[in-house]
């Protein structure tokens, strides 16, 4: 029985991003099996994983190709340290990533989760400027409403108050630029025009602070944890140009949006830019194993490359850096991209998502339906005319979540934003079920 597992769990497991007291009223679901888009709990109930298990899963659960890659590797080498030693999976994966990512990214530094990949980029950028004799560069710019992870460096450059505020006494002093997020654009204004306008705030910050700034961190196109707020690729083009002009690094955090999520393999591709650093994790292993990579240019790499006694090396490590099982899971995931027209199929699915949610645009409690490829977000609102939001204390999104569970769909809204971010292997019927249930859940959740 699920309830036995739940009881044992709640005795000893402290769950992430959870007020544990909620589980006095909201049941904890113990999953015993996953196959494709389906999750099955210990009572045999099935749910479609409509949010790809926190955005990590690309090709469904328990995929035969990824399973085989991991089982094969486990017989050969489960793990070995990556200082002084190397192995074929990490070499193959690095070559592959260099060939797939925007031109100019030439070196791969591995970590084991997204936040750590951000810390690597942060330290590397700072250290690069130091190695170049630019000792004044010690600060970072990021966007309002951005999210880059939970470790202290990553939290410092993020700006979602819910996660950040409590810890603010512990954090780096970051410069925050206005977000290009298009939710608050004027009625009738285009995304492009709004995102362009928002750039003036960034330009001003750079004018004032460029000589003390190492880098700008950005989530290309979608601020996922910041309630799936979205913007136009023109902002990325403007930012790339400005970073060059002011000698500031551009760090693209594609931990959530990389690997086809927004319609192109990498979101930076929609603006045809190459960042100075690219952070990847989440979908990197298809949602199987914790692995992350920070990629950078030859120019950055060369600033560290010198005789040991000059002490310019990047002396940073994690025990599981470049874990072989993670690397073969990533290689198998990239094989799946090569084996069929995944991005083409995603375009079809994205079109269906758009068509099937079109009527929500007129819903009295929907403020916005927005989409970049395989991410579609529906923002609920108390009053459309006055743009008065539902008070957060009412937790309307939780009602959608609970309704979904009774109808075989696992959704997990962010505040008042219901979003769909399904695995790429979802079929038409399953997608229709997800959207039908999300709509029913919304109708129910907005009632008093
Ligand atoms: C999830 C996420 C991170 C943090 O990754 P973790 O593996 O959870 O530490 C960083 N940036 C973005 C954009 C993310 O979505």
Short mmCIF file of C-alpha atoms and ligand atoms in Angstrom, two decimals:
data_model
loop_
_atom_site.label_atom_id
_atom_site.label_comp_id
_atom_site.label_asym_id
_atom_site.label_seq_id
_atom_site.Cartn_x
_atom_site.Cartn_y
_atom_site.Cartn_z
CA UNK A 1 0.00 0.00 0.00
CA UNK A 2 1.16 3.51 -0.87
CA UNK A 3 0.23 4.76 2.56
CA UNK A 4 2.72 2.40 4.24
CA UNK A 5 5.52 3.65 2.04
CA UNK A 6 4.41 7.23 2.60
CA UNK A 7 4.45 6.76 6.35
CA UNK A 8 7.94 5.27 6.36
CA UNK A 9 9.15 7.94 3.95
CA UNK A 10 7.84 10.85 5.97
CA UNK A 11 9.59 9.49 9.03
CA UNK A 12 13.02 9.76 7.48
CA UNK A 13 13.06 11.56 4.11
CA UNK A 14 13.21 15.35 3.95
CA UNK A 15 11.94 16.25 0.48
CA UNK A 16 13.32 19.00 -1.77
CA UNK A 17 11.51 22.31 -2.16
CA UNK A 18 8.70 21.08 0.10
CA UNK A 19 6.96 22.33 3.23
CA UNK A 20 6.88 18.89 4.84
CA UNK A 21 3.75 19.77 6.82
CA UNK A 22 1.84 19.89 3.52
CA UNK A 23 1.98 16.11 3.53
CA UNK A 24 -0.39 16.03 6.49
CA UNK A 25 -3.08 16.82 3.90
CA UNK A 26 -1.51 16.23 0.49
CA UNK A 27 -0.65 12.60 -0.10
CA UNK A 28 2.91 11.64 -0.97
CA UNK A 29 3.01 9.39 -4.00
CA UNK A 30 5.55 6.58 -4.12
CA UNK A 31 6.52 5.62 -7.66
CA UNK A 32 7.57 2.07 -8.34
CA UNK A 33 8.00 2.11 -12.10
CA UNK A 34 8.37 4.44 -15.05
CA UNK A 35 7.99 3.61 -18.73
CA UNK A 36 7.88 6.18 -21.49
CA UNK A 37 5.81 9.15 -20.33
CA UNK A 38 4.05 7.02 -17.69
CA UNK A 39 4.75 6.79 -13.99
CA UNK A 40 3.14 4.04 -11.90
CA UNK A 41 2.69 4.30 -8.15
CA UNK A 42 2.82 1.53 -5.56
CA UNK A 43 -0.96 1.12 -5.74
CA UNK A 44 -0.86 0.67 -9.51
CA UNK A 45 -2.21 4.14 -10.41
CA UNK A 46 -0.67 5.61 -13.54
CA UNK A 47 0.22 9.23 -14.30
CA UNK A 48 1.57 10.99 -17.36
CA UNK A 49 4.76 12.81 -16.40
CA UNK A 50 3.70 16.11 -17.99
CA UNK A 51 6.66 18.07 -16.62
CA UNK A 52 9.42 15.58 -17.46
CA UNK A 53 10.32 14.99 -13.80
CA UNK A 54 11.44 18.56 -13.14
CA UNK A 55 12.48 19.09 -16.75
CA UNK A 56 15.19 16.43 -16.91
CA UNK A 57 13.53 13.74 -18.98
CA UNK A 58 13.65 13.93 -22.77
CA UNK A 59 12.89 10.48 -24.19
CA UNK A 60 10.72 8.95 -21.49
CA UNK A 61 11.47 6.77 -18.51
CA UNK A 62 13.35 3.48 -18.83
CA UNK A 63 14.33 3.95 -22.46
CA UNK A 64 15.85 0.75 -23.91
CA UNK A 65 18.74 2.55 -25.65
CA UNK A 66 19.83 4.49 -22.57
CA UNK A 67 19.26 1.45 -20.34
CA UNK A 68 21.53 -0.65 -22.55
CA UNK A 69 24.24 1.99 -22.60
CA UNK A 70 24.34 2.17 -18.82
CA UNK A 71 24.22 -1.61 -18.30
CA UNK A 72 27.04 -2.04 -20.80
CA UNK A 73 29.20 0.58 -19.15
CA UNK A 74 28.60 -0.70 -15.63
CA UNK A 75 30.30 -3.98 -16.59
CA UNK A 76 33.40 -2.10 -17.75
CA UNK A 77 33.98 0.90 -15.51
CA UNK A 78 31.52 2.44 -13.08
CA UNK A 79 33.64 5.40 -12.03
CA UNK A 80 37.16 6.67 -11.87
CA UNK A 81 38.58 10.02 -10.84
CA UNK A 82 39.17 12.44 -13.70
CA UNK A 83 42.39 14.10 -12.53
CA UNK A 84 45.35 12.32 -14.07
CA UNK A 85 43.00 9.69 -15.51
CA UNK A 86 40.48 9.68 -18.31
CA UNK A 87 38.11 7.27 -20.05
CA UNK A 88 36.49 6.79 -23.42
CA UNK A 89 32.95 7.93 -22.47
CA UNK A 90 34.13 11.36 -21.28
CA UNK A 91 36.31 11.81 -24.38
CA UNK A 92 33.49 10.80 -26.75
CA UNK A 93 30.97 12.97 -24.98
CA UNK A 94 33.21 16.01 -24.97
CA UNK A 95 33.91 15.68 -28.70
CA UNK A 96 30.20 15.32 -29.33
CA UNK A 97 29.26 18.35 -27.22
CA UNK A 98 31.90 20.50 -28.89
CA UNK A 99 30.51 19.55 -32.29
CA UNK A 100 26.84 20.09 -31.32
CA UNK A 101 27.00 23.35 -29.39
CA UNK A 102 27.40 26.82 -30.95
CA UNK A 103 30.74 27.25 -32.72
CA UNK A 104 33.61 28.45 -30.54
CA UNK A 105 32.81 26.38 -27.45
CA UNK A 106 35.81 24.10 -27.36
CA UNK A 107 36.43 22.80 -23.81
CA UNK A 108 34.26 20.83 -21.37
CA UNK A 109 34.54 20.99 -17.58
CA UNK A 110 32.29 18.51 -15.78
CA UNK A 111 30.31 18.67 -12.55
CA UNK A 112 27.40 16.62 -11.26
CA UNK A 113 24.46 19.03 -11.04
CA UNK A 114 23.30 22.29 -12.57
CA UNK A 115 24.11 24.51 -9.60
CA UNK A 116 27.67 23.21 -9.59
CA UNK A 117 28.01 23.93 -13.32
CA UNK A 118 26.97 27.52 -12.54
CA UNK A 119 29.53 27.75 -9.73
CA UNK A 120 32.19 26.52 -12.15
CA UNK A 121 31.27 29.22 -14.70
CA UNK A 122 31.20 31.88 -11.99
CA UNK A 123 34.62 30.97 -10.61
CA UNK A 124 36.13 30.41 -14.04
CA UNK A 125 35.01 33.79 -15.35
CA UNK A 126 36.28 35.60 -12.25
CA UNK A 127 39.55 33.64 -12.41
CA UNK A 128 39.97 34.36 -16.14
CA UNK A 129 39.92 38.11 -15.53
CA UNK A 130 42.34 37.68 -12.63
CA UNK A 131 44.71 35.69 -14.78
CA UNK A 132 44.46 38.51 -17.32
CA UNK A 133 45.43 41.05 -14.64
CA UNK A 134 41.93 42.55 -14.39
CA UNK A 135 41.65 42.45 -10.62
CA UNK A 136 38.81 44.96 -10.45
CA UNK A 137 36.41 42.55 -12.10
CA UNK A 138 34.69 40.86 -9.16
CA UNK A 139 30.96 41.21 -9.72
CA UNK A 140 28.22 39.62 -11.80
CA UNK A 141 25.08 40.82 -13.53
CA UNK A 142 21.96 38.72 -13.86
CA UNK A 143 18.33 39.29 -14.68
CA UNK A 144 15.43 40.03 -12.44
CA UNK A 145 13.36 36.85 -11.90
CA UNK A 146 16.24 34.60 -12.96
CA UNK A 147 17.06 31.23 -11.42
CA UNK A 148 20.42 29.51 -11.58
CA UNK A 149 20.31 26.97 -8.76
CA UNK A 150 20.50 26.73 -4.98
CA UNK A 151 24.15 26.72 -3.93
CA UNK A 152 25.25 30.09 -2.57
CA UNK A 153 26.98 31.39 -5.70
CA UNK A 154 24.12 30.24 -7.92
CA UNK A 155 21.53 31.63 -5.50
CA UNK A 156 23.38 34.97 -5.46
CA UNK A 157 22.98 35.47 -9.19
CA UNK A 158 19.40 34.24 -9.21
CA UNK A 159 16.63 36.63 -8.28
CA UNK A 160 13.47 34.75 -7.33
CA UNK A 161 12.63 36.14 -3.89
CA UNK A 162 10.90 32.96 -2.73
CA UNK A 163 14.16 31.02 -2.90
CA UNK A 164 16.65 33.83 -2.31
CA UNK A 165 15.40 36.26 0.30
CA UNK A 166 15.92 34.13 3.41
CA UNK A 167 19.58 33.61 2.60
CA UNK A 168 20.39 37.11 1.40
CA UNK A 169 22.82 37.87 4.28
CA UNK A 170 24.99 35.01 3.00
CA UNK A 171 25.09 35.98 -0.66
CA UNK A 172 27.32 37.84 -3.11
CA UNK A 173 26.24 41.35 -4.00
CA UNK A 174 24.94 40.92 -7.55
CA UNK A 175 23.78 43.56 -10.02
CA UNK A 176 20.26 42.84 -11.23
CA UNK A 177 19.06 44.03 -14.64
CA UNK A 178 15.38 44.28 -15.64
CA UNK A 179 14.08 41.09 -17.20
CA UNK A 180 13.12 40.99 -20.90
CA UNK A 181 10.12 38.87 -19.79
CA UNK A 182 7.15 39.74 -22.01
CA UNK A 183 4.36 39.16 -19.50
CA UNK A 184 4.17 42.83 -18.60
CA UNK A 185 4.42 44.22 -22.13
CA UNK A 186 1.93 46.91 -23.13
CA UNK A 187 -1.33 45.65 -24.70
CA UNK A 188 -0.69 45.10 -28.41
CA UNK A 189 3.09 45.40 -28.05
CA UNK A 190 5.16 42.67 -29.73
CA UNK A 191 7.54 40.41 -27.79
CA UNK A 192 10.41 41.74 -29.85
CA UNK A 193 9.64 45.36 -29.12
CA UNK A 194 9.26 44.71 -25.39
CA UNK A 195 12.43 42.62 -25.03
CA UNK A 196 14.35 45.25 -26.99
CA UNK A 197 13.04 48.01 -24.73
CA UNK A 198 14.02 46.09 -21.60
CA UNK A 199 17.58 45.95 -22.86
CA UNK A 200 18.12 49.63 -22.08
CA UNK A 201 18.28 48.71 -18.39
CA UNK A 202 21.09 46.25 -19.10
CA UNK A 203 22.93 48.78 -21.25
CA UNK A 204 22.80 51.28 -18.39
CA UNK A 205 24.19 48.78 -15.87
CA UNK A 206 27.05 47.93 -18.23
CA UNK A 207 27.81 51.60 -18.81
CA UNK A 208 28.15 52.15 -15.08
CA UNK A 209 29.74 48.89 -13.97
CA UNK A 210 31.44 47.04 -16.85
CA UNK A 211 34.93 47.56 -15.44
CA UNK A 212 33.98 45.70 -12.24
CA UNK A 213 31.83 43.03 -13.89
CA UNK A 214 33.15 39.57 -14.83
CA UNK A 215 30.09 38.19 -16.55
CA UNK A 216 26.38 38.31 -17.22
CA UNK A 217 24.38 35.19 -16.45
CA UNK A 218 21.30 34.52 -18.50
CA UNK A 219 18.68 31.82 -19.04
CA UNK A 220 18.15 32.01 -22.81
CA UNK A 221 14.48 32.55 -23.85
CA UNK A 222 12.71 31.08 -20.82
CA UNK A 223 13.08 31.86 -17.10
CA UNK A 224 11.82 28.46 -16.10
CA UNK A 225 11.84 28.48 -12.29
CA UNK A 226 10.78 32.13 -12.45
CA UNK A 227 7.27 31.01 -13.41
CA UNK A 228 8.10 30.14 -17.03
CA UNK A 229 8.40 33.75 -18.09
CA UNK A 230 9.54 34.11 -21.71
CA UNK A 231 11.13 36.63 -24.04
CA UNK A 232 12.27 37.28 -27.58
CA UNK A 233 15.62 36.06 -28.97
CA UNK A 234 16.52 39.63 -29.97
CA UNK A 235 17.55 40.19 -26.35
CA UNK A 236 20.26 37.54 -26.73
CA UNK A 237 21.64 39.21 -29.86
CA UNK A 238 21.73 42.60 -28.14
CA UNK A 239 23.39 41.06 -25.12
CA UNK A 240 26.08 39.26 -27.12
CA UNK A 241 26.97 42.48 -28.91
CA UNK A 242 27.06 44.46 -25.65
CA UNK A 243 29.20 41.86 -23.84
CA UNK A 244 31.79 42.14 -26.61
CA UNK A 245 31.65 45.91 -26.55
CA UNK A 246 32.11 46.11 -22.75
CA UNK A 247 34.52 43.16 -22.32
CA UNK A 248 32.20 41.15 -20.12
CA UNK A 249 31.62 37.39 -20.41
CA UNK A 250 28.24 36.05 -21.45
CA UNK A 251 27.28 32.92 -19.52
CA UNK A 252 24.31 31.03 -20.95
CA UNK A 253 22.52 28.80 -18.47
CA UNK A 254 20.81 26.26 -20.73
CA UNK A 255 20.43 23.76 -17.91
CA UNK A 256 16.66 23.74 -18.42
CA UNK A 257 16.26 24.89 -22.04
CA UNK A 258 19.10 23.00 -23.73
CA UNK A 259 18.66 19.87 -25.85
CA UNK A 260 15.68 20.84 -27.96
CA UNK A 261 13.31 22.23 -25.33
CA UNK A 262 12.65 25.56 -27.01
CA UNK A 263 12.57 24.26 -30.59
CA UNK A 264 16.26 24.45 -31.47
CA UNK A 265 18.94 22.16 -30.06
CA UNK A 266 20.14 25.05 -27.90
CA UNK A 267 18.13 28.20 -27.20
CA UNK A 268 21.16 30.38 -28.09
CA UNK A 269 20.77 29.02 -31.61
CA UNK A 270 17.63 31.13 -32.07
CA UNK A 271 19.78 34.24 -31.89
CA UNK A 272 22.77 32.64 -33.57
CA UNK A 273 25.08 33.55 -30.75
CA UNK A 274 27.92 31.77 -28.98
CA UNK A 275 28.17 32.49 -25.26
CA UNK A 276 31.58 32.54 -23.55
CA UNK A 277 30.33 29.84 -21.22
CA UNK A 278 27.49 27.36 -21.68
CA UNK A 279 26.11 25.44 -18.68
CA UNK A 280 24.26 22.20 -19.35
CA UNK A 281 22.71 19.55 -17.09
CA UNK A 282 19.14 18.24 -16.63
CA UNK A 283 18.39 16.79 -20.10
CA UNK A 284 22.06 16.06 -20.73
CA UNK A 285 21.67 12.44 -19.58
CA UNK A 286 18.09 12.15 -20.82
CA UNK A 287 16.99 12.45 -17.19
CA UNK A 288 18.92 9.40 -15.98
CA UNK A 289 21.93 10.45 -13.98
CA UNK A 290 23.35 13.56 -12.37
CA UNK A 291 25.85 15.10 -14.77
CA UNK A 292 26.60 18.67 -15.72
CA UNK A 293 29.06 20.43 -17.94
CA UNK A 294 30.39 23.96 -18.25
CA UNK A 295 31.72 24.59 -21.74
CA UNK A 296 33.93 27.48 -22.69
CA UNK A 297 36.07 28.93 -25.45
CA UNK A 298 39.69 28.39 -26.32
CA UNK A 299 40.39 31.96 -25.30
CA UNK A 300 39.24 31.31 -21.73
CA UNK A 301 41.03 27.97 -21.62
CA UNK A 302 44.32 29.51 -22.73
CA UNK A 303 44.24 32.09 -19.92
CA UNK A 304 44.66 29.21 -17.43
CA UNK A 305 47.23 27.26 -19.47
CA UNK A 306 50.72 27.97 -18.12
CA UNK A 307 53.59 26.53 -16.08
CA UNK A 308 52.33 25.17 -12.77
CA UNK A 309 54.48 27.51 -10.70
CA UNK A 310 52.60 30.50 -12.07
CA UNK A 311 49.52 29.20 -10.23
CA UNK A 312 46.98 30.05 -12.90
CA UNK A 313 45.32 26.60 -13.01
CA UNK A 314 41.64 26.08 -12.26
CA UNK A 315 41.97 24.06 -9.07
CA UNK A 316 38.33 23.07 -8.77
CA UNK A 317 36.99 19.52 -8.61
CA UNK A 318 34.07 17.32 -7.69
CA UNK A 319 34.44 13.68 -6.69
CA UNK A 320 32.15 12.45 -9.45
CA UNK A 321 33.46 14.75 -12.19
CA UNK A 322 32.81 13.17 -15.59
CA UNK A 323 31.30 9.96 -14.20
CA UNK A 324 31.41 7.30 -16.96
CA UNK A 325 27.83 6.07 -16.37
CA UNK A 326 26.54 9.62 -16.72
CA UNK A 327 28.64 10.12 -19.84
CA UNK A 328 27.31 7.01 -21.61
CA UNK A 329 23.74 7.99 -20.67
CA UNK A 330 24.44 11.37 -22.28
CA UNK A 331 25.97 9.75 -25.36
CA UNK A 332 22.95 7.47 -25.73
CA UNK A 333 20.66 10.49 -25.38
CA UNK A 334 22.54 12.29 -28.15
CA UNK A 335 22.30 9.13 -30.29
CA UNK A 336 18.53 9.32 -29.92
CA UNK A 337 18.61 12.85 -31.31
CA UNK A 338 20.56 11.56 -34.32
CA UNK A 339 18.34 8.49 -34.83
CA UNK A 340 15.18 10.40 -35.78
CA UNK A 341 13.98 13.90 -36.54
CA UNK A 342 13.37 14.78 -32.89
CA UNK A 343 13.23 18.54 -33.42
CA UNK A 344 10.79 18.06 -36.31
CA UNK A 345 8.51 15.92 -34.17
CA UNK A 346 8.81 18.49 -31.37
CA UNK A 347 7.62 21.17 -33.80
CA UNK A 348 4.52 19.06 -34.47
CA UNK A 349 3.90 18.54 -30.78
CA UNK A 350 4.45 22.22 -30.05
CA UNK A 351 1.90 23.08 -32.74
CA UNK A 352 -0.62 20.70 -31.17
CA UNK A 353 0.00 22.21 -27.74
CA UNK A 354 -0.63 25.64 -29.19
CA UNK A 355 -3.82 24.62 -31.04
CA UNK A 356 -5.30 22.76 -28.11
CA UNK A 357 -4.77 25.64 -25.68
CA UNK A 358 -5.84 28.42 -28.05
CA UNK A 359 -9.29 28.76 -26.44
CA UNK A 360 -7.69 29.45 -23.05
CA UNK A 361 -6.63 32.87 -24.29
CA UNK A 362 -10.26 33.98 -23.77
CA UNK A 363 -10.65 32.29 -20.37
CA UNK A 364 -11.73 34.87 -17.75
CA UNK A 365 -9.03 33.71 -15.33
CA UNK A 366 -6.17 33.29 -17.77
CA UNK A 367 -3.83 36.24 -18.14
CA UNK A 368 -1.43 34.75 -20.64
CA UNK A 369 -0.74 31.61 -22.66
CA UNK A 370 2.89 31.63 -23.77
CA UNK A 371 5.13 29.15 -25.48
CA UNK A 372 8.64 28.48 -26.69
CA UNK A 373 8.63 25.08 -28.40
CA UNK A 374 8.05 22.27 -25.91
CA UNK A 375 7.33 24.61 -22.99
CA UNK A 376 3.83 26.03 -22.76
CA UNK A 377 2.74 28.09 -19.75
CA UNK A 378 -0.70 29.29 -18.68
CA UNK A 379 -0.75 32.11 -16.16
CA UNK A 380 -3.87 32.20 -13.98
CA UNK A 381 -5.17 35.52 -12.76
CA UNK A 382 -7.94 36.70 -10.45
CA UNK A 383 -9.02 39.63 -12.61
CA UNK A 384 -8.06 39.96 -16.24
CA UNK A 385 -9.06 43.60 -16.56
CA UNK A 386 -7.17 44.94 -13.55
CA UNK A 387 -4.40 42.30 -13.86
CA UNK A 388 -4.93 41.52 -10.19
CA UNK A 389 -3.24 38.19 -9.45
CA UNK A 390 -4.65 35.48 -7.21
CA UNK A 391 -3.11 35.92 -3.77
CA UNK A 392 -0.24 33.41 -3.56
CA UNK A 393 -1.59 32.19 -0.22
CA UNK A 394 -4.57 30.67 -2.04
CA UNK A 395 -2.25 28.24 -3.83
CA UNK A 396 -4.50 27.86 -6.87
CA UNK A 397 -1.80 25.92 -8.70
CA UNK A 398 -1.87 23.24 -6.00
CA UNK A 399 -5.52 22.64 -6.81
CA UNK A 400 -4.60 21.95 -10.42
CA UNK A 401 -1.90 19.58 -9.23
CA UNK A 402 -4.31 17.65 -7.01
CA UNK A 403 -6.97 17.50 -9.69
CA UNK A 404 -4.40 16.19 -12.19
CA UNK A 405 -3.52 13.30 -9.90
CA UNK A 406 -7.14 12.13 -9.88
CA UNK A 407 -7.12 12.11 -13.70
CA UNK A 408 -3.80 10.41 -14.39
CA UNK A 409 -1.68 13.47 -15.09
CA UNK A 410 1.27 14.65 -13.03
CA UNK A 411 1.42 18.46 -13.30
CA UNK A 412 3.26 20.63 -10.82
CA UNK A 413 2.36 24.29 -11.33
CA UNK A 414 4.72 27.05 -10.25
CA UNK A 415 2.57 29.33 -8.12
CA UNK A 416 -0.32 30.38 -10.36
CA UNK A 417 1.36 29.22 -13.54
CA UNK A 418 0.29 25.88 -14.97
CA UNK A 419 2.79 24.63 -17.50
CA UNK A 420 3.33 21.72 -19.85
CA UNK A 421 6.85 20.46 -20.47
CA UNK A 422 6.35 16.84 -21.54
CA UNK A 423 8.96 14.29 -22.61
CA UNK A 424 9.50 14.37 -26.38
CA UNK A 425 8.10 10.85 -26.79
CA UNK A 426 4.58 11.79 -25.72
CA UNK A 427 2.02 10.67 -28.33
CA UNK A 428 -0.96 12.65 -29.61
CA UNK A 429 -3.51 10.93 -27.35
CA UNK A 430 -1.38 11.37 -24.27
CA UNK A 431 -0.82 15.04 -25.05
CA UNK A 432 -4.56 15.52 -25.56
CA UNK A 433 -5.18 13.91 -22.15
CA UNK A 434 -2.65 16.21 -20.48
CA UNK A 435 -4.24 19.31 -21.96
CA UNK A 436 -7.81 18.21 -21.26
CA UNK A 437 -6.94 17.54 -17.62
CA UNK A 438 -4.99 20.79 -17.28
CA UNK A 439 -8.00 22.74 -18.58
CA UNK A 440 -10.44 20.94 -16.28
CA UNK A 441 -8.05 21.52 -13.41
CA UNK A 442 -7.86 25.22 -14.21
CA UNK A 443 -11.65 25.56 -14.39
CA UNK A 444 -11.89 23.91 -11.01
CA UNK A 445 -9.00 25.82 -9.43
CA UNK A 446 -10.30 29.29 -10.24
CA UNK A 447 -13.64 28.75 -8.47
CA UNK A 448 -13.98 30.29 -5.00
C1 LIG B 1 17.47 23.44 -12.46
C2 LIG B 1 18.25 24.62 -12.86
C3 LIG B 1 19.50 24.91 -12.30
C4 LIG B 1 20.07 24.12 -11.15
O1 LIG B 1 20.33 22.78 -11.49
P1 LIG B 1 20.36 21.70 -10.31
O2 LIG B 1 20.81 20.45 -10.97
O3 LIG B 1 18.96 21.61 -9.77
O4 LIG B 1 21.32 22.19 -9.29
C5 LIG B 1 20.19 26.00 -12.77
N1 LIG B 1 19.69 26.77 -13.75
C6 LIG B 1 18.51 26.53 -14.33
C7 LIG B 1 18.05 27.39 -15.44
C8 LIG B 1 17.73 25.46 -13.90
O5 LIG B 1 16.53 25.25 -14.43
#
